[in-house]
mmCIF file of C-alpha atoms in Angstrom:
data_model
loop_
_atom_site.group_PDB
_atom_site.id
_atom_site.type_symbol
_atom_site.label_atom_id
_atom_site.label_comp_id
_atom_site.label_asym_id
_atom_site.label_seq_id
_atom_site.Cartn_x
_atom_site.Cartn_y
_atom_site.Cartn_z
ATOM 1 C CA GLU A 1 21.446 -64.666 90.552
ATOM 2 C CA CYS A 2 19.529 -62.348 92.814
ATOM 3 C CA SER A 3 22.017 -61.444 94.155
ATOM 4 C CA LEU A 4 24.007 -60.231 90.995
ATOM 5 C CA SER A 5 20.314 -58.933 89.592
ATOM 6 C CA HIS A 6 20.616 -56.419 92.115
ATOM 7 C CA GLY A 7 18.776 -52.933 91.088
ATOM 8 C CA GLY A 8 17.665 -54.748 87.675
ATOM 9 C CA ILE A 9 15.272 -57.685 86.261
ATOM 10 C CA LEU A 10 15.741 -61.219 86.674
ATOM 11 C CA PHE A 11 14.381 -62.902 83.834
ATOM 12 C CA LEU A 12 13.067 -66.389 83.832
ATOM 13 C CA ASP A 13 12.720 -67.398 80.814
ATOM 14 C CA GLU A 14 9.980 -70.128 80.147
ATOM 15 C CA MET A 15 9.554 -69.568 83.619
ATOM 16 C CA PRO A 16 7.180 -73.248 84.380
ATOM 17 C CA GLU A 17 9.519 -75.163 83.653
ATOM 18 C CA PHE A 18 11.179 -74.240 87.133
ATOM 19 C CA SER A 19 10.435 -76.517 90.158
ATOM 20 C CA ARG A 20 7.720 -75.124 92.598
ATOM 21 C CA HIS A 21 10.637 -75.643 94.923
ATOM 22 C CA VAL A 22 12.861 -73.218 93.415
ATOM 23 C CA LEU A 23 10.388 -70.189 92.941
ATOM 24 C CA GLU A 24 9.086 -70.594 96.215
ATOM 25 C CA VAL A 25 12.917 -70.150 97.399
ATOM 26 C CA LEU A 26 12.876 -66.618 94.935
ATOM 27 C CA ARG A 27 9.554 -65.541 97.106
ATOM 28 C CA GLN A 28 12.257 -64.280 100.523
ATOM 29 C CA PRO A 29 14.587 -62.659 98.462
ATOM 30 C CA LEU A 30 11.586 -60.577 96.510
ATOM 31 C CA GLU A 31 9.869 -59.349 99.377
ATOM 32 C CA SER A 32 12.588 -59.337 101.950
ATOM 33 C CA GLY A 33 15.003 -57.395 99.090
ATOM 34 C CA VAL A 34 18.381 -59.262 100.600
ATOM 35 C CA VAL A 35 19.563 -63.162 100.380
ATOM 36 C CA THR A 36 21.638 -64.739 103.460
ATOM 37 C CA ILE A 37 23.552 -67.686 103.313
ATOM 38 C CA GLY A 38 25.247 -69.366 105.250
ATOM 39 C CA ARG A 39 27.966 -71.493 104.676
ATOM 40 C CA SER A 40 30.709 -73.406 107.534
ATOM 41 C CA LYS A 41 30.436 -71.346 110.242
ATOM 42 C CA GLN A 42 29.929 -68.100 108.239
ATOM 43 C CA VAL A 43 26.508 -66.324 107.482
ATOM 44 C CA PHE A 44 26.542 -64.070 104.245
ATOM 45 C CA THR A 45 23.857 -61.259 103.560
ATOM 46 C CA PHE A 46 23.778 -59.758 100.236
ATOM 47 C CA PRO A 47 21.639 -57.082 98.686
ATOM 48 C CA ALA A 48 18.780 -57.920 96.190
ATOM 49 C CA ARG A 49 16.359 -55.852 95.304
ATOM 50 C CA ILE A 50 15.177 -57.341 92.215
ATOM 51 C CA LEU A 51 12.211 -56.915 89.180
ATOM 52 C CA LEU A 52 10.874 -60.670 88.246
ATOM 53 C CA ILE A 53 10.043 -61.170 85.052
ATOM 54 C CA GLY A 54 8.898 -64.654 84.001
ATOM 55 C CA SER A 55 7.872 -65.821 80.549
ATOM 56 C CA CYS A 56 6.163 -69.167 79.069
ATOM 57 C CA ASN A 57 5.514 -70.201 75.608
ATOM 58 C CA PRO A 58 1.349 -70.426 74.938
ATOM 59 C CA CYS A 59 0.010 -74.235 75.569
ATOM 60 C CA PRO A 60 0.532 -75.951 72.052
ATOM 61 C CA CYS A 61 -2.804 -77.786 72.900
ATOM 62 C CA ARG A 62 -5.120 -74.729 72.287
#
C-alpha cells in the first residue's frame, strides 16, 4: 500500500484499530521514502514517498 500511494496520501481510517506492530512497520518507509521487500533470493525496492493521514472517532466515554 505504501508503494501504491507513492506521491500521494495513505489514509488509515480508524487508526487506533491497527495493531502497534503495523504502525511501527510503517515508520521505516515514512522515514526513508522506500519499501524494501525480500522474497525468495530476490530483493525488491519500491518508491514510497507518502503523506500518512489517520483518523479516529472520539472516545464514546465522554
